[in-house]
Coordinates of N, CA and C in Angstrom, one line a residue:
M213 N 25.6 3.0 -30.0 CA 25.8 2.9 -28.6 C 25.3 1.6 -28.1
F214 N 24.2 1.0 -28.6 CA 23.7 -0.2 -28.1 C 23.9 -1.4 -29.1
K215 N 24.8 -1.2 -30.0 CA 25.1 -2.2 -31.1 C 25.2 -3.6 -30.6
G216 N 24.4 -4.5 -31.1 CA 24.5 -5.9 -30.9 C 24.0 -6.4 -29.6
F217 N 23.3 -5.5 -28.8 CA 22.8 -5.9 -27.5 C 21.5 -6.6 -27.5
I218 N 20.6 -6.2 -28.4 CA 19.2 -6.6 -28.2 C 18.5 -6.7 -29.6
S219 N 17.7 -7.6 -29.8 CA 16.9 -7.7 -31.0 C 15.4 -7.8 -30.5
I220 N 14.6 -7.0 -31.0 CA 13.2 -6.9 -30.6 C 12.3 -7.0 -31.8
A221 N 11.2 -7.7 -31.6 CA 10.2 -7.8 -32.7 C 8.9 -7.2 -32.1
F222 N 8.3 -6.2 -32.9 CA 7.1 -5.6 -32.5 C 6.4 -4.9 -33.6
R223 N 5.2 -4.4 -33.4 CA 4.5 -3.7 -34.5 C 5.0 -2.3 -34.6
C224 N 5.3 -1.9 -35.9 CA 5.8 -0.6 -36.1 C 4.7 0.3 -36.7
P225 N 4.3 1.3 -36.0 CA 3.2 2.2 -36.5 C 3.5 2.9 -37.8
S226 N 4.8 3.1 -38.1 CA 5.1 3.8 -39.3 C 5.3 2.9 -40.5
C227 N 5.3 1.6 -40.3 CA 5.5 0.6 -41.4 C 4.3 -0.3 -41.7
S228 N 3.2 0.3 -41.9 CA 1.9 -0.4 -42.3 C 1.4 -1.4 -41.2
G229 N 1.9 -1.3 -40.0 CA 1.3 -2.1 -38.9 C 1.8 -3.5 -38.9
D230 N 2.7 -3.9 -39.8 CA 3.2 -5.3 -39.8 C 4.2 -5.5 -38.7
T231 N 4.5 -6.7 -38.4 CA 5.5 -7.0 -37.4 C 6.9 -7.1 -38.1
F232 N 7.8 -6.4 -37.5 CA 9.2 -6.4 -38.1 C 10.1 -6.8 -37.0
G233 N 11.2 -7.4 -37.4 CA 12.3 -7.7 -36.4 C 13.3 -6.5 -36.4
Y234 N 13.5 -5.9 -35.3 CA 14.4 -4.8 -35.3 C 15.7 -5.3 -34.7
E235 N 16.8 -5.1 -35.4 CA 18.1 -5.5 -34.9 C 19.0 -4.3 -35.1
N236 N 19.9 -4.1 -34.2 CA 20.7 -2.9 -34.2 C 21.5 -2.6 -35.5
D237 N 21.8 -3.6 -36.3 CA 22.5 -3.3 -37.5 C 21.7 -3.5 -38.8
T238 N 20.3 -3.4 -38.6 CA 19.5 -3.4 -39.8 C 19.0 -1.9 -40.1
G239 N 18.5 -1.7 -41.3 CA 18.1 -0.4 -41.7 C 16.9 0.1 -40.8
H240 N 16.0 -0.8 -40.4 CA 14.9 -0.3 -39.6 C 15.4 0.2 -38.2
C241 N 16.4 -0.4 -37.6 CA 16.8 0.1 -36.3 C 17.3 1.5 -36.4
R242 N 18.0 1.8 -37.4 CA 18.5 3.2 -37.5 C 17.4 4.2 -37.7
R243 N 16.2 3.7 -38.2 CA 15.1 4.6 -38.4 C 14.2 4.6 -37.2
I244 N 14.3 3.7 -36.3 CA 13.4 3.6 -35.2 C 13.2 4.9 -34.4
G245 N 14.3 5.6 -34.2 CA 14.2 6.8 -33.4 C 13.4 7.9 -34.1
F246 N 13.2 7.8 -35.4 CA 12.4 8.7 -36.1 C 10.9 8.3 -36.3
A247 N 10.6 7.1 -35.9 CA 9.2 6.6 -36.0 C 8.4 7.4 -34.9
P248 N 7.1 7.5 -35.1 CA 6.4 8.3 -34.1 C 6.5 7.8 -32.7
Y249 N 6.6 6.5 -32.5 CA 6.7 5.9 -31.2 C 8.0 5.2 -30.9
G250 N 9.0 5.4 -31.8 CA 10.3 4.6 -31.7 C 11.0 4.7 -30.4
G251 N 11.2 5.9 -29.9 CA 12.0 6.1 -28.7 C 11.3 5.5 -27.5
V252 N 10.0 5.8 -27.4 CA 9.2 5.3 -26.2 C 9.1 3.8 -26.2
I253 N 8.9 3.2 -27.4 CA 8.8 1.7 -27.4 C 10.2 1.1 -27.0
Y254 N 11.3 1.6 -27.5 CA 12.6 1.0 -27.2 C 12.9 1.2 -25.7
A255 N 12.7 2.4 -25.2 CA 12.9 2.6 -23.8 C 12.0 1.7 -22.9
L256 N 10.8 1.7 -23.2 CA 9.8 0.9 -22.4 C 10.2 -0.6 -22.5
V257 N 10.4 -1.2 -23.6 CA 10.8 -2.6 -23.8 C 12.1 -2.9 -23.1
V258 N 13.1 -2.1 -23.2 CA 14.4 -2.4 -22.6 C 14.2 -2.3 -21.1
L259 N 13.5 -1.3 -20.6 CA 13.3 -1.2 -19.2 C 12.5 -2.4 -18.6
L260 N 11.5 -2.8 -19.3 CA 10.7 -4.0 -18.8 C 11.5 -5.2 -18.8
I261 N 12.3 -5.5 -19.9 CA 13.1 -6.7 -20.0 C 14.1 -6.8 -18.9
F262 N 14.9 -5.7 -18.7 CA 16.0 -5.8 -17.7 C 15.6 -5.5 -16.3
S263 N 14.5 -4.9 -16.0 CA 14.1 -4.6 -14.6 C 13.2 -5.7 -14.0
G264 N 12.5 -6.4 -14.8 CA 11.5 -7.4 -14.3 C 10.3 -6.7 -13.7
A265 N 10.1 -5.4 -13.9 CA 8.9 -4.7 -13.4 C 7.7 -5.0 -14.2
R266 N 6.5 -4.8 -13.5 CA 5.3 -4.9 -14.2 C 5.1 -3.7 -15.1
V267 N 4.3 -3.9 -16.2 CA 4.0 -2.7 -17.1 C 3.4 -1.6 -16.3
S268 N 2.4 -1.8 -15.5 CA 1.8 -0.7 -14.8 C 2.7 -0.1 -13.8
E269 N 3.7 -0.8 -13.2 CA 4.6 -0.2 -12.3 C 5.5 0.9 -13.0
V270 N 5.9 0.5 -14.2 CA 6.8 1.4 -15.0 C 6.0 2.6 -15.5
L271 N 4.8 2.3 -16.0 CA 4.0 3.4 -16.6 C 3.5 4.4 -15.6
Y272 N 3.3 4.0 -14.3 CA 2.9 5.0 -13.3 C 4.1 5.7 -12.7
A273 N 5.3 5.3 -13.0 CA 6.5 6.0 -12.5 C 6.6 7.4 -13.1
E274 N 7.2 8.3 -12.4 CA 7.3 9.7 -12.8 C 8.8 10.0 -13.0
I275 N 9.1 11.0 -13.7 CA 10.5 11.4 -13.9 C 11.3 11.6 -12.6
G276 N 10.6 12.2 -11.6 CA 11.2 12.4 -10.3 C 11.5 11.1 -9.6
D277 N 11.0 9.9 -10.1 CA 11.3 8.6 -9.4 C 12.6 8.1 -10.0
L278 N 13.2 8.7 -11.0 CA 14.5 8.3 -11.5 C 15.6 8.9 -10.6
G279 N 16.6 8.1 -10.2 CA 17.6 8.7 -9.4 C 18.8 7.8 -9.3
T280 N 19.6 8.0 -8.3 CA 20.8 7.2 -8.0 C 20.8 6.8 -6.6
S281 N 21.4 5.6 -6.3 CA 21.5 5.1 -4.9 C 22.8 4.3 -4.9
M282 N 23.7 4.8 -4.1 CA 25.0 4.1 -4.0 C 25.7 4.0 -5.3
G283 N 25.6 5.1 -6.1 CA 26.3 5.2 -7.4 C 25.7 4.5 -8.5
E284 N 24.5 4.0 -8.3 CA 23.8 3.2 -9.3 C 22.5 3.8 -9.7
R285 N 22.1 3.8 -11.0 CA 20.9 4.4 -11.5 C 19.7 3.6 -10.9
M286 N 18.7 4.2 -10.4 CA 17.5 3.5 -9.9 C 16.2 4.1 -10.4
L287 N 15.2 3.3 -10.3 CA 13.8 3.8 -10.6 C 13.0 3.3 -9.4
V288 N 12.3 4.2 -8.8 CA 11.4 3.9 -7.7 C 10.1 3.6 -8.2
V289 N 9.5 2.4 -8.0 CA 8.2 2.1 -8.5 C 7.3 1.7 -7.3
T290 N 6.0 1.8 -7.5 CA 5.0 1.4 -6.5 C 4.5 0.1 -6.9
R291 N 4.7 -0.9 -6.0 CA 4.3 -2.3 -6.3 C 2.9 -2.5 -5.9
K292 N 2.4 -3.7 -6.1 CA 1.0 -4.1 -5.7 C 0.9 -3.8 -4.2
G293 N -0.2 -3.3 -3.8 CA -0.4 -3.1 -2.3 C 0.2 -1.8 -1.9
G294 N 0.8 -1.0 -2.8 CA 1.3 0.3 -2.4 C 2.8 0.3 -1.9
A295 N 3.4 -0.8 -1.9 CA 4.8 -0.8 -1.4 C 5.7 -0.2 -2.4
Q296 N 6.7 0.6 -2.0 CA 7.7 1.2 -2.8 C 8.9 0.3 -3.0
A297 N 9.5 0.2 -4.2 CA 10.7 -0.6 -4.4 C 11.6 0.2 -5.4
E298 N 12.9 0.0 -5.1 CA 13.9 0.6 -6.0 C 14.4 -0.5 -7.0
L299 N 14.3 -0.2 -8.2 CA 14.7 -1.1 -9.3 C 16.0 -0.6 -9.9
P300 N 17.1 -1.3 -9.8 CA 18.3 -0.9 -10.5 C 18.2 -0.9 -12.0
L301 N 18.7 0.1 -12.7 CA 18.6 0.2 -14.1 C 20.0 -0.4 -14.7
R302 N 20.0 -1.7 -14.8 CA 21.2 -2.5 -15.2 C 20.9 -3.2 -16.5
P303 N 21.8 -3.3 -17.4 CA 23.1 -2.6 -17.5 C 22.8 -1.1 -17.7
A304 N 23.6 -0.3 -17.0 CA 23.3 1.2 -17.0 C 23.4 1.8 -18.4
A305 N 24.4 1.4 -19.2 CA 24.6 2.0 -20.5 C 23.4 1.7 -21.4
L306 N 22.8 0.5 -21.2 CA 21.7 0.1 -22.1 C 20.4 0.6 -21.5
V307 N 20.0 0.3 -20.3 CA 18.7 0.7 -19.8 C 18.6 2.1 -19.5
G308 N 19.6 2.6 -18.7 CA 19.6 4.0 -18.3 C 19.8 4.9 -19.6
G309 N 20.6 4.4 -20.5 CA 20.8 5.1 -21.8 C 19.6 5.2 -22.6
A310 N 18.8 4.2 -22.7 CA 17.6 4.2 -23.4 C 16.5 5.1 -22.8
V311 N 16.4 5.1 -21.5 CA 15.5 6.0 -20.8 C 15.9 7.4 -21.0
D312 N 17.2 7.7 -20.8 CA 17.7 9.1 -21.0 C 17.6 9.6 -22.4
A313 N 17.8 8.7 -23.4 CA 17.7 9.1 -24.8 C 16.2 9.5 -25.1
Y314 N 15.3 8.7 -24.6 CA 13.9 9.0 -24.8 C 13.5 10.3 -24.1
L315 N 13.9 10.5 -22.9 CA 13.6 11.7 -22.2 C 14.2 12.9 -22.8
A316 N 15.4 12.8 -23.5 CA 16.0 13.9 -24.2 C 15.2 14.3 -25.4
T317 N 14.4 13.4 -25.9 CA 13.6 13.8 -27.1 C 12.3 14.5 -26.7
R318 N 12.0 14.5 -25.5 CA 10.7 15.1 -25.1 C 10.9 16.6 -25.0
T319 N 9.9 17.4 -25.4 CA 10.0 18.8 -25.4 C 9.0 19.5 -24.5
D320 N 8.2 18.7 -23.8 CA 7.2 19.3 -22.9 C 7.8 19.9 -21.7
D321 N 7.0 20.8 -21.1 CA 7.5 21.5 -19.9 C 7.7 20.6 -18.7
A322 N 6.9 19.6 -18.6 CA 7.1 18.6 -17.5 C 8.4 17.9 -17.5
A323 N 8.9 17.5 -18.7 CA 10.2 16.9 -18.8 C 11.3 17.9 -18.5
A324 N 11.1 19.1 -18.9 CA 12.2 20.1 -18.6 C 12.2 20.4 -17.1
A325 N 11.1 20.3 -16.4 CA 11.0 20.5 -15.0 C 11.4 19.3 -14.2
G326 N 11.5 18.1 -14.8 CA 11.8 16.9 -14.1 C 10.6 16.3 -13.4
T327 N 9.4 16.6 -13.9 CA 8.2 16.1 -13.2 C 7.3 15.4 -14.3
G328 N 6.2 14.8 -13.8 CA 5.3 14.1 -14.7 C 5.7 12.7 -15.0
P329 N 4.9 12.0 -15.7 CA 5.1 10.6 -16.1 C 6.3 10.5 -17.0
I330 N 7.0 9.3 -16.9 CA 8.2 9.1 -17.8 C 7.7 8.9 -19.2
F331 N 6.7 8.0 -19.4 CA 6.3 7.6 -20.7 C 5.0 8.3 -21.1
L332 N 5.0 9.0 -22.3 CA 3.8 9.7 -22.8 C 3.4 9.1 -24.1
D333 N 2.1 9.3 -24.4 CA 1.6 8.9 -25.7 C 1.8 10.1 -26.7
R334 N 1.4 10.0 -27.9 CA 1.7 11.0 -28.9 C 0.9 12.3 -28.6
Y335 N 0.0 12.3 -27.7 CA -0.8 13.5 -27.4 C -0.3 14.1 -26.2
G336 N 0.8 13.6 -25.6 CA 1.3 14.2 -24.4 C 0.7 13.8 -23.1
R337 N -0.1 12.7 -23.1 CA -0.8 12.2 -21.9 C 0.0 11.0 -21.5
A338 N -0.1 10.6 -20.2 CA 0.5 9.5 -19.6 C 0.1 8.2 -20.4
L339 N 1.1 7.4 -20.8 CA 0.9 6.2 -21.6 C 0.1 5.2 -20.7
T340 N -1.0 4.6 -21.1 CA -1.7 3.7 -20.3 C -1.2 2.3 -20.6
R341 N -1.6 1.3 -19.8 CA -1.2 -0.1 -20.0 C -1.8 -0.6 -21.3
Q342 N -3.0 -0.2 -21.6 CA -3.6 -0.7 -22.9 C -2.9 -0.1 -24.1
A343 N -2.6 1.2 -24.0 CA -1.9 1.8 -25.1 C -0.5 1.2 -25.3
A344 N 0.2 0.9 -24.2 CA 1.5 0.3 -24.3 C 1.4 -1.1 -24.9
G345 N 0.3 -1.9 -24.6 CA 0.1 -3.2 -25.2 C -0.1 -3.1 -26.7
N346 N -0.8 -2.0 -27.1 CA -1.0 -1.8 -28.6 C 0.3 -1.5 -29.3
L347 N 1.2 -0.7 -28.6 CA 2.4 -0.3 -29.2 C 3.4 -1.5 -29.3
V348 N 3.4 -2.3 -28.3 CA 4.4 -3.4 -28.2 C 3.7 -4.6 -28.7

């Protein structure tokens, strides 16, 4: 689905903690969805790269903040000072697809109800800025 769009290098928790280059046509990329943090890392990195949002803005966003406006996928975030901003999820197939694919893997009740934080750690708690820094 995202073939050839992006190449990311980050620490892989399932591969002895070394840094690997993940590219869509390598063996590791195909396994990334099965790594303990694979989906959340990919969705988070793609969202940050293409939206220009701060890490804390994205991590404090909730599932209910995802929506559409004028036919375009949007994420409502709270900026510094408490101001609300709508961030377009462009390109939709890549960014929206990555977030939707990650949310589809979640089995918690909050995800089913469409509430709670978008990004969770492996214990089901909201992912913190520090934890996101350790993953990426």
